Coordinates of C-alpha atoms (C1' of nucleotides) in Angstrom, one line a residue:
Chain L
X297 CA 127.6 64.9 85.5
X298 CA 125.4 67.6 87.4
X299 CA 126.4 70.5 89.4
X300 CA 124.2 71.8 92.1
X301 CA 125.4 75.8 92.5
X302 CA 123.7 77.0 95.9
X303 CA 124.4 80.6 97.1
X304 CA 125.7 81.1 100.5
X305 CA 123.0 82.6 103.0
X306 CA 121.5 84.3 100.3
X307 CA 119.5 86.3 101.7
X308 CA 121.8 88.2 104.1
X309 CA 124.9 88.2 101.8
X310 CA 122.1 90.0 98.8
X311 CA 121.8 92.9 101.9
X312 CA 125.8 92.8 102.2
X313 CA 127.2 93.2 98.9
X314 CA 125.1 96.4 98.9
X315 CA 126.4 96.9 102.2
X316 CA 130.3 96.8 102.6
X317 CA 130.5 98.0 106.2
X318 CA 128.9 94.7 107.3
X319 CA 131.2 92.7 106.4
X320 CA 132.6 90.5 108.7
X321 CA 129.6 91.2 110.9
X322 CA 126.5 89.3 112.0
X323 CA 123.3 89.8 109.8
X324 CA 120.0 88.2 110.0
X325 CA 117.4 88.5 107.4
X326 CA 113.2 88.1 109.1
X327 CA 109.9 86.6 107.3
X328 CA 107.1 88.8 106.6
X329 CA 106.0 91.0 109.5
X330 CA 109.2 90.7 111.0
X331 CA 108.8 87.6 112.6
X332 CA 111.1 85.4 112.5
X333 CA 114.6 84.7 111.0
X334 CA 114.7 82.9 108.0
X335 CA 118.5 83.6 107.2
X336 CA 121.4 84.4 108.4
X337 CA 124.8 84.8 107.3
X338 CA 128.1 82.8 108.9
X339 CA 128.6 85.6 111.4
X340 CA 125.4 85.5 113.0
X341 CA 125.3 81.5 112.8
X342 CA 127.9 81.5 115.4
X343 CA 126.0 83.4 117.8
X344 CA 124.4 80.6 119.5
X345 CA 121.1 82.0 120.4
X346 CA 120.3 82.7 116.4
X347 CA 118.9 79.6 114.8
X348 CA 116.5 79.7 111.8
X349 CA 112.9 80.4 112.5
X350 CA 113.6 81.6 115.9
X351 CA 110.8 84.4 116.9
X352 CA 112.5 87.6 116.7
X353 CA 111.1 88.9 120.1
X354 CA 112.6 85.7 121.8
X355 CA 115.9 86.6 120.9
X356 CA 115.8 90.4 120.8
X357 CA 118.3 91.3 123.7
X358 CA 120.8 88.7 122.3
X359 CA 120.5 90.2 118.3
X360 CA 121.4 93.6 120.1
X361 CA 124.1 92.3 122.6
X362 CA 126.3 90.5 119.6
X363 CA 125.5 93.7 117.4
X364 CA 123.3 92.1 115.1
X365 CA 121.8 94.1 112.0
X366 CA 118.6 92.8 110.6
X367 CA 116.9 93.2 107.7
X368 CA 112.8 92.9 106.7
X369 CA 113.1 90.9 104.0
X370 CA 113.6 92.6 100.5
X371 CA 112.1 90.0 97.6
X372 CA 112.5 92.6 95.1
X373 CA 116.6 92.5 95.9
X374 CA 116.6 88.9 96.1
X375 CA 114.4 87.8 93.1
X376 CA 116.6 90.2 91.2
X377 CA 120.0 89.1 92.4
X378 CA 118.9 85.7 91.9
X379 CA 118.6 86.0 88.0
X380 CA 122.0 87.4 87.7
X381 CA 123.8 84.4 89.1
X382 CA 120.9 82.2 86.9
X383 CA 122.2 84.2 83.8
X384 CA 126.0 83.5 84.9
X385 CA 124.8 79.8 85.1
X386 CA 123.4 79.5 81.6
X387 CA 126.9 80.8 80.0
X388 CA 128.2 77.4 81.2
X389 CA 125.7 75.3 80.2
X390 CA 122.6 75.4 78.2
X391 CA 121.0 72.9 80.6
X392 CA 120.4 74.7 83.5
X393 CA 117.3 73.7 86.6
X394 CA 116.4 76.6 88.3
X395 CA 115.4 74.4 91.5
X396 CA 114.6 77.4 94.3
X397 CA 115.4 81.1 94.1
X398 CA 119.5 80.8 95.7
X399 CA 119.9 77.4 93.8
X400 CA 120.2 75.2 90.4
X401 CA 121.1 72.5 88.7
X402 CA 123.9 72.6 85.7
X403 CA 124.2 69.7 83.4
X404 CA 127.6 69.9 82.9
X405 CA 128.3 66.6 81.4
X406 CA 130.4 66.4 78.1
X407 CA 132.2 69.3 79.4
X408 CA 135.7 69.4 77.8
X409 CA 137.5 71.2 80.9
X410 CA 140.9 70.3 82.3
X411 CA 138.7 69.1 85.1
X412 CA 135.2 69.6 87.1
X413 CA 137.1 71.0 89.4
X414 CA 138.4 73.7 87.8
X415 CA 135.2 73.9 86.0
X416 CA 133.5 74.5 89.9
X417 CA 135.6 76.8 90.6
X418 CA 135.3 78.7 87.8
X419 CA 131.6 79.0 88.1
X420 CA 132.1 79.8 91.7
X421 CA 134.7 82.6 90.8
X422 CA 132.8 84.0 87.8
X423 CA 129.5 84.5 90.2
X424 CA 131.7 86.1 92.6
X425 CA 133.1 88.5 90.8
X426 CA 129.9 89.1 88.6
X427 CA 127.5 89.3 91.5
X428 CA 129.7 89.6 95.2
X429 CA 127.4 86.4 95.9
X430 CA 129.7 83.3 97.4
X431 CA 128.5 80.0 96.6
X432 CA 129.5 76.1 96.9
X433 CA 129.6 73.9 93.8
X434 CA 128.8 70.2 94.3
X435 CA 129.4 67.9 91.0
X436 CA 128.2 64.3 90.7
X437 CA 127.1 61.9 88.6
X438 CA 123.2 62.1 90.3
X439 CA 120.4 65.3 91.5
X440 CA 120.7 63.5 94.6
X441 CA 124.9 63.3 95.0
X442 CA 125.4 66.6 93.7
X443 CA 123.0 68.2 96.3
X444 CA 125.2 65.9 99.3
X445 CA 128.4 67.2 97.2
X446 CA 127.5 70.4 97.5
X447 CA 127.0 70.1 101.4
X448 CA 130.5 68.8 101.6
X449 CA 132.0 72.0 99.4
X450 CA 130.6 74.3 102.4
X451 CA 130.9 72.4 105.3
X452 CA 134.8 71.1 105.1
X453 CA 135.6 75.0 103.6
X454 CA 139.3 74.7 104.5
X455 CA 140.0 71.3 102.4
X456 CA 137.5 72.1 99.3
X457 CA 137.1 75.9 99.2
X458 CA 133.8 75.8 98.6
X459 CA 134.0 73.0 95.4
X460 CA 133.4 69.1 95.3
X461 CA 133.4 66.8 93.4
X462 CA 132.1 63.2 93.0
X463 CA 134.1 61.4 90.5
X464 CA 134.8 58.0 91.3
X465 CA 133.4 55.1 93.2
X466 CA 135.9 55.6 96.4
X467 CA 134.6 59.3 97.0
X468 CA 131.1 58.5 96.6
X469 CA 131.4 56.0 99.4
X470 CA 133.7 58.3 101.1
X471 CA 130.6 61.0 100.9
X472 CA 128.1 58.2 101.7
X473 CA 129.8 57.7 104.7
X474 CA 130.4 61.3 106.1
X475 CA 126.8 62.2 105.1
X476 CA 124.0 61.8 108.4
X477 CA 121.3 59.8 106.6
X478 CA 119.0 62.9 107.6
X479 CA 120.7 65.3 105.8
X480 CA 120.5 63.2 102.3
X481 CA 118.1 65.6 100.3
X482 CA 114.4 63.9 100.3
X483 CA 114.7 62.2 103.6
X484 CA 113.1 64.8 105.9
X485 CA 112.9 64.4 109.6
X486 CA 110.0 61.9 109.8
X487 CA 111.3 59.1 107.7
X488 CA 114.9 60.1 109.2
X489 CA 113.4 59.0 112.6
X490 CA 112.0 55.6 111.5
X491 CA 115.7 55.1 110.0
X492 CA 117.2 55.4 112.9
X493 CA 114.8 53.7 115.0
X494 CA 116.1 50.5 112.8
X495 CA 119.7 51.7 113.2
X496 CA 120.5 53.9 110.3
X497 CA 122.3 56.4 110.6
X498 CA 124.4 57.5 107.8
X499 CA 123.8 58.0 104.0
X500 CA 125.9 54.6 103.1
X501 CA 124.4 52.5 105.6
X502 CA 120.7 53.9 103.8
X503 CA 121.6 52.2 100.8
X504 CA 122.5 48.8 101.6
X505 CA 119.1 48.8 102.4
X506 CA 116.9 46.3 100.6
X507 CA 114.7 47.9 97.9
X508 CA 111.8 46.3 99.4
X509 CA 112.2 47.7 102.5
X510 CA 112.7 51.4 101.4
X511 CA 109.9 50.8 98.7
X512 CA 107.5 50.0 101.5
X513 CA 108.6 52.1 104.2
X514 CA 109.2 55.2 101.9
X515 CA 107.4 54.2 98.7
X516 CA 109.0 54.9 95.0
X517 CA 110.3 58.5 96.1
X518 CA 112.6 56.4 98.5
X519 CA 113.4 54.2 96.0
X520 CA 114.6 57.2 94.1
X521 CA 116.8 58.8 96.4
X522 CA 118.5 55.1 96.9
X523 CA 119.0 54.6 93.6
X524 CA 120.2 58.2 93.0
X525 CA 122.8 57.9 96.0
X526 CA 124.4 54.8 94.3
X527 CA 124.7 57.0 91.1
X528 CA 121.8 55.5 89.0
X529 CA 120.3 58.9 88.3
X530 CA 116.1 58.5 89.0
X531 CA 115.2 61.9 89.4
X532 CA 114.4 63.6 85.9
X533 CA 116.2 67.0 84.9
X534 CA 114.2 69.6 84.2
X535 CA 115.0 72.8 82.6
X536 CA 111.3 74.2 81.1
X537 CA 109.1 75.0 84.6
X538 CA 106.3 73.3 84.7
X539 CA 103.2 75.3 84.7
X540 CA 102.3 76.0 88.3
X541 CA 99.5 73.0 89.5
X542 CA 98.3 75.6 92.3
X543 CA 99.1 79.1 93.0
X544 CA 98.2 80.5 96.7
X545 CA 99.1 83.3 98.9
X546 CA 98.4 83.5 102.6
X547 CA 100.2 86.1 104.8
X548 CA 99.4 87.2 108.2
X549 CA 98.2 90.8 108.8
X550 CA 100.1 93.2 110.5
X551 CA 97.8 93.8 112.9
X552 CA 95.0 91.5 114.2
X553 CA 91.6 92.0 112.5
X554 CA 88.0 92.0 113.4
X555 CA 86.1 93.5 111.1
X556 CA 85.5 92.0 107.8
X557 CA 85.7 94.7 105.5
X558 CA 89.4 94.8 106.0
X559 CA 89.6 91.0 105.8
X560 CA 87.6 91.5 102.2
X561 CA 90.1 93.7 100.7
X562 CA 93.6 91.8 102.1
X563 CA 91.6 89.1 100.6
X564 CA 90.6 91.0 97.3
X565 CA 94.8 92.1 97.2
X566 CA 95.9 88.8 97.7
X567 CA 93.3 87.4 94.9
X568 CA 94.5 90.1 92.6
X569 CA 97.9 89.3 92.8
X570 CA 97.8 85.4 92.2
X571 CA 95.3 86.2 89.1
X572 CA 98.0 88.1 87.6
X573 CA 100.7 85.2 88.0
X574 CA 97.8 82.6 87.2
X575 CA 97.7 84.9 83.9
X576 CA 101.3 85.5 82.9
X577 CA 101.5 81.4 82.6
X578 CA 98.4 81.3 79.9
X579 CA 96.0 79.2 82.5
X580 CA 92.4 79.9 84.1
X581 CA 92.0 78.3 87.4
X582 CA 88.9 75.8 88.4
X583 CA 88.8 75.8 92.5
X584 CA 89.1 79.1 94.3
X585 CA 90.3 78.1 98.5
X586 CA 89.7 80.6 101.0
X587 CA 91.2 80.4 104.4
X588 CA 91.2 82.4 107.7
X589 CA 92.1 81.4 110.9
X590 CA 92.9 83.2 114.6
X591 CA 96.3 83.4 115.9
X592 CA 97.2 79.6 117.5
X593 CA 99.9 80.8 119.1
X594 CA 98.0 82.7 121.7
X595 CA 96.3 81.5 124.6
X596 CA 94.4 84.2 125.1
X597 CA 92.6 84.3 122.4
X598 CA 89.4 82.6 121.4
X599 CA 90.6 80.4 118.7
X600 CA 88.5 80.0 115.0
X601 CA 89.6 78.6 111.7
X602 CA 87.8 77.6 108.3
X603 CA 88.4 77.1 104.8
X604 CA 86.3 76.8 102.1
X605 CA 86.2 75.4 98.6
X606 CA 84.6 77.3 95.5
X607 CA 83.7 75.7 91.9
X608 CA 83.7 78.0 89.8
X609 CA 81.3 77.8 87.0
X610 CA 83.9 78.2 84.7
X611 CA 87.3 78.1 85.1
X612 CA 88.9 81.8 85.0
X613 CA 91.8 84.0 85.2
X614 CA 89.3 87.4 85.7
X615 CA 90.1 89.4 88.6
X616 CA 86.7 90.7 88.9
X617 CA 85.0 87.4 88.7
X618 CA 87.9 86.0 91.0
X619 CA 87.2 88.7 93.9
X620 CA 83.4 88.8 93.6
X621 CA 83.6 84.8 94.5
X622 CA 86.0 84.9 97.0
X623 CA 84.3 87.5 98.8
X624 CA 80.6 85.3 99.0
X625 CA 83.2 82.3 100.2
X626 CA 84.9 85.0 102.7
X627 CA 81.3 85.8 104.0
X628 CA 80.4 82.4 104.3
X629 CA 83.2 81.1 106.9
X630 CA 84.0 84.5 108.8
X631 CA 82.2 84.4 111.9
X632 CA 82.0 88.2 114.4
X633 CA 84.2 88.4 117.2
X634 CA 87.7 87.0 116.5
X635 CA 90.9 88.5 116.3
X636 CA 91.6 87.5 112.7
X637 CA 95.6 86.7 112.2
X638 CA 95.8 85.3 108.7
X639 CA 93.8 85.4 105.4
X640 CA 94.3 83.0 102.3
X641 CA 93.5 81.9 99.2
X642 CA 94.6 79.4 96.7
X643 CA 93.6 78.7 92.9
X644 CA 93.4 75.1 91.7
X645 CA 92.5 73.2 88.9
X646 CA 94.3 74.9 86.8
X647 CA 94.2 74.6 83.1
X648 CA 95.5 76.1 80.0
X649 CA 93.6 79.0 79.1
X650 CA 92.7 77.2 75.4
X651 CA 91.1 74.2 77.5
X652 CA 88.3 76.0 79.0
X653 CA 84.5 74.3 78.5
X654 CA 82.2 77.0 78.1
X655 CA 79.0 76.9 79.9
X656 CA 75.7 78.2 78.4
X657 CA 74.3 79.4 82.1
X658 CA 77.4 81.7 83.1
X659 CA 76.7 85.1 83.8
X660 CA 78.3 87.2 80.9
X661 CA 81.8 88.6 80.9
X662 CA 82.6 86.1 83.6
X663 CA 86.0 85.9 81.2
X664 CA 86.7 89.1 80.3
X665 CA 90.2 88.5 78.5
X666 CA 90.4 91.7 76.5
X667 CA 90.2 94.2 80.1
X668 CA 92.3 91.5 82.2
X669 CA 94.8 92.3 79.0
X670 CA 94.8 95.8 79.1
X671 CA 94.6 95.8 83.0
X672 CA 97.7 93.8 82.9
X673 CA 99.8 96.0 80.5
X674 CA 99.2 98.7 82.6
X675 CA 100.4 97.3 85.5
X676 CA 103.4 96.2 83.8
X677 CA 104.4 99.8 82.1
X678 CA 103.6 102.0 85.2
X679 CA 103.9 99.5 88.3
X680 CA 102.3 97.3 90.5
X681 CA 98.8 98.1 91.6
X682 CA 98.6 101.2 89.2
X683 CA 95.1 99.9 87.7
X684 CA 93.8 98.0 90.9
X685 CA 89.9 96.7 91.9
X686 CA 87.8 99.0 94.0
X687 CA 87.5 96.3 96.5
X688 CA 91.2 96.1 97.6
X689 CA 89.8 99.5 99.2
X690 CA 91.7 103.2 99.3
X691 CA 92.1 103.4 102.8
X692 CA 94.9 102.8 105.3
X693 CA 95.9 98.7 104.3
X694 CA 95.6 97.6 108.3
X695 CA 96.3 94.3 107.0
X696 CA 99.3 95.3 105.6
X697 CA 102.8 93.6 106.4
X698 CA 105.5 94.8 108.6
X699 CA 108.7 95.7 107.2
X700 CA 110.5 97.7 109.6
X701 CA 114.1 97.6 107.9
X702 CA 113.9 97.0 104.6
X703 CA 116.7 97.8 102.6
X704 CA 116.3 99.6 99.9
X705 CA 115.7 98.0 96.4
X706 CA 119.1 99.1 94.9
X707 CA 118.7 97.0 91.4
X708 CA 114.9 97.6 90.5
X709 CA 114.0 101.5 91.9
X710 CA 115.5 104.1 90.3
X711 CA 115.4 106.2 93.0
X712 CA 116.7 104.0 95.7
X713 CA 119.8 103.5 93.3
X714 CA 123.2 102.6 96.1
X715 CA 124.8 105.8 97.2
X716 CA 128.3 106.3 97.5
X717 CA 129.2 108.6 99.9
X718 CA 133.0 108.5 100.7
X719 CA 135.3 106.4 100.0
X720 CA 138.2 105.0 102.3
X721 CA 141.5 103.8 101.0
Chain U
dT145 C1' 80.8 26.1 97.6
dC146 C1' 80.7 29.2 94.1
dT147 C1' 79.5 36.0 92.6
dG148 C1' 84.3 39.5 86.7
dG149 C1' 87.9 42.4 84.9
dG150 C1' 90.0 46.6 83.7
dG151 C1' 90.0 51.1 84.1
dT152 C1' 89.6 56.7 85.4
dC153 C1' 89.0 60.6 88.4
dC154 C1' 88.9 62.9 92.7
dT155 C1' 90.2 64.0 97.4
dA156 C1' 92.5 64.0 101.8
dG157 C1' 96.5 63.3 104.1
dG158 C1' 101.4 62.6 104.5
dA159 C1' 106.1 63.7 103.5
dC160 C1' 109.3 66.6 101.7
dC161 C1' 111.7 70.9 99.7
dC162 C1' 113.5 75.9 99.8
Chain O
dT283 C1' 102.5 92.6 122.0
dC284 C1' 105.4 90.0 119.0
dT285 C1' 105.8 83.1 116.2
dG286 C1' 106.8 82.9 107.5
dG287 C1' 105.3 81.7 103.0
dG288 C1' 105.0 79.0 98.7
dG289 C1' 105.4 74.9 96.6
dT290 C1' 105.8 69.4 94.8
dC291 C1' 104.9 64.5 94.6
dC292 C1' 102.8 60.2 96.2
dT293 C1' 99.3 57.0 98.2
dA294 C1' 95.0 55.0 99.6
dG295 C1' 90.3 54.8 99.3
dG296 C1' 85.9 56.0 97.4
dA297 C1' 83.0 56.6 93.5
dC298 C1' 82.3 55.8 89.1
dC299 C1' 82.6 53.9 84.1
dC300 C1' 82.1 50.0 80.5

DNA sequence: TCTGGGGTCCTAGGACCC
DNA sequence: TCTGGGGTCCTAGGACCC
């Protein structure tokens, strides 16, 4: 038996347990730049002008009407509240999939509990208390039932109080039944559509289905998710993490941006923080992408967009060597007079560090293992960006993102530690 | 009239997830 | 004026190998 733990709107309850006065009251959490909103808590759900991904400035004069508080969001919180309820996880089980940052798999079969339910609950009561988090526990005999027992736990809250659980052949049809066929987990809007266009429409009715038809339509990840919802388990539990196959980061500036020296040194930051992930998982990366493109959204502007795709002559973790090629690959697909919205890059091909081929014509220290060492032990005892490349430039970061109401980071920063001020009884 | 058989690697594009 | 970011897996088709 699995259990799929998923926090609660993770992202605003992380800002209220710091927060006590907003409970009870609508909060919204916004992307990068403050653009859109990426979560919001029960509250704010009801409002019905808030829906995920709406463009802030859309909505504005509704957020304020309803008394909204938002939040830039506040990784740092998040990735750190996140661990805590992962740590809570692994004291039930040593099988534990970390799937996304406000969810995970248990493997809680064998368990010798009175029952999986009070197991769920227990978990859900032990995270609560531990962490002020909420969160819905679905249990089933499959990845893919858990996940759809999970969505039951939260959406009937009265009847389950937040726990499910699939234990016999009459609740999985029960489930199977209740379940839209687009909300199975795996079958996204697109394959939803064609279901329906052949009269699907709920999870059971997707699995009496003939296997050829779902293995053509929707090929063996289809096949999967059928076989899953049935309770023949097809998708593998992991608990190691794969190494990463490809490790990118893209954000758009917080202004618009001609000029290509800024563009070089968002694009030098950005390279210099996936080389240090790329290094703390041991690999060297073969392909370096670049990307830049205009804003598409706007009419007025004149739109350009271009990528590009570097070989490097050997595959390497190097900051230095990282930056020096992105920036020839930068100057080879900017072009003068755009309003620049977005800069990228992405490493590829990656390897194990003990895998690399040496070539006889690279340009020496194209590698240099011992200074990324240091550089990197550094970073890690005095903070981020205390040792940093002269190209990510000294002056005024243009490019840099908007965070207008980030909370403060409570768990991680000594000095933005939660104050209490007074107390009411 | 008839033209082998068994593979690997790479890439682009599609679909999906949080 | 203002519209997020970071991933995974699979397939088909081309190019190539012996």
């Amino acid at each position: 038996m699995i259990a799929l733990v998923d926090c609660n709107s993770f992202y605003a309850t992380c800002e209220q347990v710091f927060r006590p006065d907003l409970w009870g009251t609508p909060v919204v959490v916004l992307s990068n730049n403050d653009g859109c909103v990426i979560a919001a808590n029960k509250e704010a759900k009801a409002i019905s002008e808030i829906s995920m991904f709406e463009p802030v400035f859309k909505i504005k004069k509704q957020l304020i009407a309803n008394k909204v508080t938002l939040f830039s969001s506040n990784y740092t919180l998040y990735g750190e509240m996140s661990q805590r309820v992962m740590n809570i996880l692994s004291t039930f089980s040593p099988q534990v999939e970390i799937y996304s940052i406000d969810e995970a798999f248990v493997d809680v079969s064998g368990m010798k509990y009175r029952s999986l339910n009070n197991l769920g609950h227990q978990i859900k009561d032990r995270i609560y208390q531990y962490t002020g988090l909420p969160v819905g526990v679905g249990i089933a005999p499959t990845k893919v039932l858990a996940k759809l027992a999970n969505k039951i736990s939260k959406k009937k809250v009265s009847e389950n109080k937040g726990v499910f659980v699939i234990d016999s052949e009459e609740k999985r049809i029960e489930a199977l039944k209740w379940a839209d066929v687009k909300t199975v987990w795996g079958i996204g809007s697109k394959h939803a559509k064609r279901l329906k266009n052949i009269g699907i429409f709920t999870a059971y009715e997707f699995t009496q289905l003939p296997e050829e038809w779902i293995r053509k339509n929707m090929s063996v990840v289809g096949v999967r998710i059928w076989n899953e919802l049935k309770g023949i388990p097809s998708i593998e539990f992991k608990t190691m993490p794969k190494p990463k196959q490809g490790i990118g980061t893209a954000k758009s500036f917080g202004k618009k941006l001609e000029d290509l020296g800024m563009i070089q040194e968002a694009c030098s930051y950005y390279i210099s923080e996936v080389s240090e992930v790329l290094r703390s998982q041991n690999s060297c990366a073969t392909y370096l992408q670049i990307f830049l493109h205009t804003n598409y959204f706007s009419d007025r502007d004149k739109q350009y967009s271009n990528s590009i795709t570097v070989t490097l002559s050997i595959p390497t973790s190097d900051t230095f060597t990282l930056i020096s090629e992105a920036k020839k690959a930068l100057n080879a697909i900017y072009k003068p007079g755009y309003r620049f919205k977005k800069v990228g890059v992405c490493l590829s091909g990656i390897i194990p560090k003990e895998y690399v081929q040496g070539n006889l014509f690279a340009p020496p220290h194209y590698n240099n293992n011992k200074l990324m060492s240091v550089f990197d032990t550094i970073n890690q005892k005095y903070g981020k960006s205390t040792l940093f490349s002269g190209l990510v430039g000294t002056r005024v970061k243009e490019w840099e993102l908007i965070k207008e109401d980030r909370s403060p980071r409570y768990t991680t920063q000594w000095g933005e530690l939660l104050e209490v001020t007074s107390v009411r009884f």
